[in-house]
Amino acid sequence: MDEHDAELLAAPALLDAVPLAGRLVTGDALYCQRHLCRQIRARGGHYLIIVKGNQPTLFGDIALLFAEPPPGEPCTYARQQGQHGDRHEVRQLWASSALRPYLDWPGVVQVCKIERVVTQRGKVTGETRFAITSLGEGAEAPALLRFIRGHWSIENRLHYVRDVTLGEDASQVRSGAAPEAMAALRNVVLTLLRNAGHTNIAAALRQNAWQSGAGLRLLGLNACGESKDPRSAVLRLAPGCRLWR
């Protein structure tokens, strides 16, 4: 069993464990599954899920709709742009309910086309994705684009940082409760750094590694009498205690 199979097996139990009524569940293409969408709607929740080739019929129907829309078919539209350093992003989303009577999918109300174009150092790259949602009236393209952006901000700010920057994917700690304990410690580190105003976690880790006492200050401990020599055997802390290393 690979990790994707394990995630899909765990997803129904996780959805049963949280209150879904009046809430929106977002997911990437792995979670574009009939039984999960049916479960979410049965619990009073809504979904917004990316569609890719793992659902070829659904993917093809949505792609055809936006490639050859019926004459006069109304779509709602939203556009966002942002600058991140030398990277400029333009994001666009179109939403349509034209396929609703024809799609055999639990609870679907709208389908979406999402385009992202990135310009960085003169190089332009782009991608197009599709999505389905059970959200209807009151959830037009601007709101759906915000929800899509919110989903990936969680991915980028938490999962990627834990998996790559903090090395969770490469960890060899696998016995007993140790993996859970290490995951909890990674969460603590991320919370401390975010609360201290750091947005670049990799840079913050390097800064704390090189500055004697920086990590203690994150914990609210005021270092005093710090040696300028990072090899010093003892660091004096207020009020009069010592931390040996």
XYZ file of C-alpha atoms in Angstrom:
245
model
C 0.000 0.000 0.000
C 1.453 3.383 -0.983
C 0.987 6.649 0.906
C -1.854 7.800 -1.374
C -3.847 4.635 -0.694
C -3.272 5.114 3.020
C -4.536 8.715 2.841
C -7.711 7.671 1.043
C -8.384 4.923 3.586
C -7.973 7.396 6.454
C -10.037 10.199 4.891
C -13.563 8.863 5.701
C -12.713 8.381 9.377
C -11.179 11.857 9.546
C -14.277 13.423 7.968
C -16.475 11.572 10.473
C -14.412 12.982 13.333
C -14.952 16.681 12.541
C -18.140 18.790 12.335
C -18.876 19.451 8.662
C -22.260 21.180 8.742
C -21.977 24.587 7.101
C -18.268 24.125 6.382
C -16.265 23.829 3.178
C -13.837 20.956 2.594
C -11.143 21.667 -0.009
C -8.887 19.022 -1.472
C -6.464 18.227 -4.261
C -7.155 15.697 -7.019
C -6.436 12.670 -4.817
C -9.656 13.375 -2.906
C -11.812 13.714 -6.012
C -13.730 10.555 -5.075
C -17.471 9.956 -5.262
C -17.745 8.414 -1.805
C -15.934 11.309 -0.139
C -18.066 13.948 -1.866
C -21.201 11.988 -0.937
C -20.044 11.743 2.676
C -19.355 15.476 2.918
C -22.795 16.403 1.566
C -24.532 13.847 3.788
C -22.935 15.520 6.821
C -24.168 18.972 5.756
C -20.848 20.211 4.406
C -19.707 21.474 1.022
C -16.685 20.567 -1.074
C -14.342 22.270 -3.536
C -11.968 19.723 -5.077
C -9.427 19.772 -7.893
C -10.060 17.425 -10.835
C -7.231 15.730 -12.750
C -6.650 12.629 -14.845
C -7.504 10.184 -12.058
C -11.140 10.952 -12.999
C -10.795 10.946 -16.798
C -14.497 11.201 -17.727
C -15.151 14.053 -15.312
C -11.955 15.808 -16.389
C -12.810 15.476 -20.066
C -16.366 16.780 -19.623
C -15.165 19.893 -17.770
C -12.344 20.548 -20.251
C -14.808 20.287 -23.164
C -17.247 22.704 -21.527
C -14.640 25.442 -21.177
C -13.053 24.717 -24.576
C -16.392 24.828 -26.403
C -18.928 26.582 -24.160
C -22.572 26.541 -25.247
C -23.572 29.799 -26.973
C -24.696 32.379 -24.462
C -23.813 30.221 -21.470
C -23.089 32.561 -18.522
C -19.882 32.129 -16.518
C -18.742 34.050 -13.486
C -15.153 35.274 -13.614
C -12.505 36.459 -11.149
C -8.899 37.615 -11.477
C -6.143 38.165 -8.920
C -2.539 39.207 -9.323
C 0.358 39.480 -6.932
C 4.043 40.250 -6.748
C 6.356 38.055 -4.669
C 9.937 39.280 -5.002
C 10.800 38.972 -8.679
C 7.834 36.674 -9.360
C 4.594 38.095 -10.741
C 1.485 35.877 -10.662
C -1.860 36.278 -12.400
C -4.651 33.920 -11.337
C -7.996 33.623 -13.119
C -11.043 31.504 -12.413
C -14.173 30.802 -14.464
C -17.167 29.042 -12.891
C -20.179 27.498 -14.647
C -23.222 25.451 -13.693
C -23.904 24.344 -17.288
C -22.819 20.734 -16.651
C -24.878 20.271 -13.519
C -27.828 18.439 -15.158
C -25.497 16.053 -16.985
C -22.743 15.181 -14.513
C -23.210 11.969 -12.574
C -21.390 13.214 -9.509
C -22.725 13.495 -5.936
C -23.760 17.029 -5.036
C -21.939 18.886 -7.809
C -23.369 22.353 -8.577
C -20.552 24.196 -10.353
C -17.393 23.371 -12.275
C -14.363 25.650 -12.457
C -11.414 26.408 -14.675
C -8.383 27.917 -12.921
C -5.452 29.445 -14.796
C -2.194 30.615 -13.228
C 0.493 32.493 -15.174
C 3.854 33.228 -13.540
C 6.440 35.656 -14.899
C 9.874 35.466 -13.285
C 13.106 36.888 -14.677
C 11.625 37.126 -18.151
C 10.397 33.521 -18.167
C 6.649 32.896 -18.404
C 5.079 29.654 -17.196
C 1.454 28.709 -16.810
C -0.883 25.942 -15.742
C -4.585 25.193 -16.056
C -6.579 23.181 -13.548
C -10.216 22.207 -13.167
C -12.364 21.822 -10.069
C -15.834 20.798 -8.921
C -17.849 22.227 -6.060
C -21.170 21.722 -4.325
C -21.349 25.460 -3.599
C -24.029 27.233 -5.563
C -25.836 30.520 -5.070
C -23.678 33.152 -3.395
C -20.435 31.351 -4.264
C -19.444 32.878 -7.560
C -15.968 33.050 -9.101
C -14.402 35.654 -6.732
C -15.320 33.613 -3.658
C -14.224 30.338 -5.256
C -10.853 31.824 -6.203
C -10.333 32.955 -2.602
C -11.128 29.443 -1.380
C -8.682 27.889 -3.864
C -5.976 30.319 -2.775
C -6.719 29.544 0.862
C -6.274 25.827 0.263
C -2.818 26.241 -1.283
C -1.714 28.759 1.330
C -2.224 26.023 3.945
C -0.267 23.592 1.790
C 2.598 26.036 1.277
C 2.744 27.432 4.826
C 2.381 24.140 6.702
C 2.732 20.884 4.812
C 5.562 21.893 2.473
C 7.485 23.516 5.324
C 7.105 20.467 7.542
C 7.867 17.971 4.787
C 10.826 19.754 3.183
C 12.208 22.578 5.338
C 11.906 20.628 8.599
C 12.787 17.341 6.898
C 9.758 15.300 7.941
C 9.690 13.305 4.693
C 13.350 12.326 5.104
C 13.078 11.497 8.810
C 14.247 8.041 9.868
C 12.374 8.282 13.193
C 9.709 5.600 12.809
C 9.455 3.566 16.021
C 6.700 3.701 18.626
C 5.322 7.124 19.492
C 8.499 8.907 18.359
C 7.076 10.043 14.973
C 4.087 11.674 16.710
C 6.375 13.339 19.251
C 8.616 14.709 16.502
C 5.588 15.968 14.561
C 4.413 17.811 17.686
C 7.846 19.386 18.118
C 7.858 20.531 14.479
C 4.478 22.153 15.038
C 5.825 23.944 18.108
C 8.837 25.233 16.153
C 6.622 26.515 13.330
C 4.251 28.213 15.775
C 7.091 29.943 17.621
C 8.679 31.186 14.399
C 5.377 32.367 12.895
C 4.425 34.165 16.119
C 7.819 35.879 16.075
C 6.986 37.306 12.640
C 9.129 35.040 10.470
C 7.726 34.325 7.008
C 10.754 32.496 5.590
C 11.119 29.476 7.861
C 14.354 28.216 6.261
C 16.015 31.605 6.815
C 14.680 31.746 10.375
C 16.159 28.331 11.169
C 19.554 29.444 9.878
C 19.360 32.668 11.878
C 18.523 30.829 15.101
C 21.244 28.259 14.485
C 23.943 30.926 14.184
C 22.822 33.310 16.931
C 23.526 32.133 20.428
C 20.414 32.509 22.571
C 18.036 33.278 19.689
C 16.100 30.086 20.231
C 15.740 30.831 23.930
C 14.335 34.270 23.182
C 11.629 32.599 21.077
C 10.611 30.798 24.274
C 10.454 34.067 26.179
C 13.745 33.533 28.016
C 15.887 36.651 28.229
C 19.506 35.684 27.693
C 22.035 37.731 29.598
C 25.802 37.672 29.770
C 26.018 35.753 26.512
C 29.488 34.922 25.372
C 30.444 36.245 21.950
C 32.201 32.939 21.391
C 29.586 30.447 20.082
C 31.726 27.619 21.452
C 31.212 28.824 25.006
C 30.347 25.935 27.319
C 27.698 27.801 29.310
C 25.019 30.372 28.608
C 23.821 32.451 31.554
C 20.104 33.153 31.680
C 18.053 35.590 33.674
C 17.392 35.345 36.555
C 20.563 33.529 37.504
C 20.016 30.036 36.097
C 22.297 28.265 33.668
C 21.722 26.211 30.570
C 24.538 23.749 29.899
C 25.368 22.577 26.443
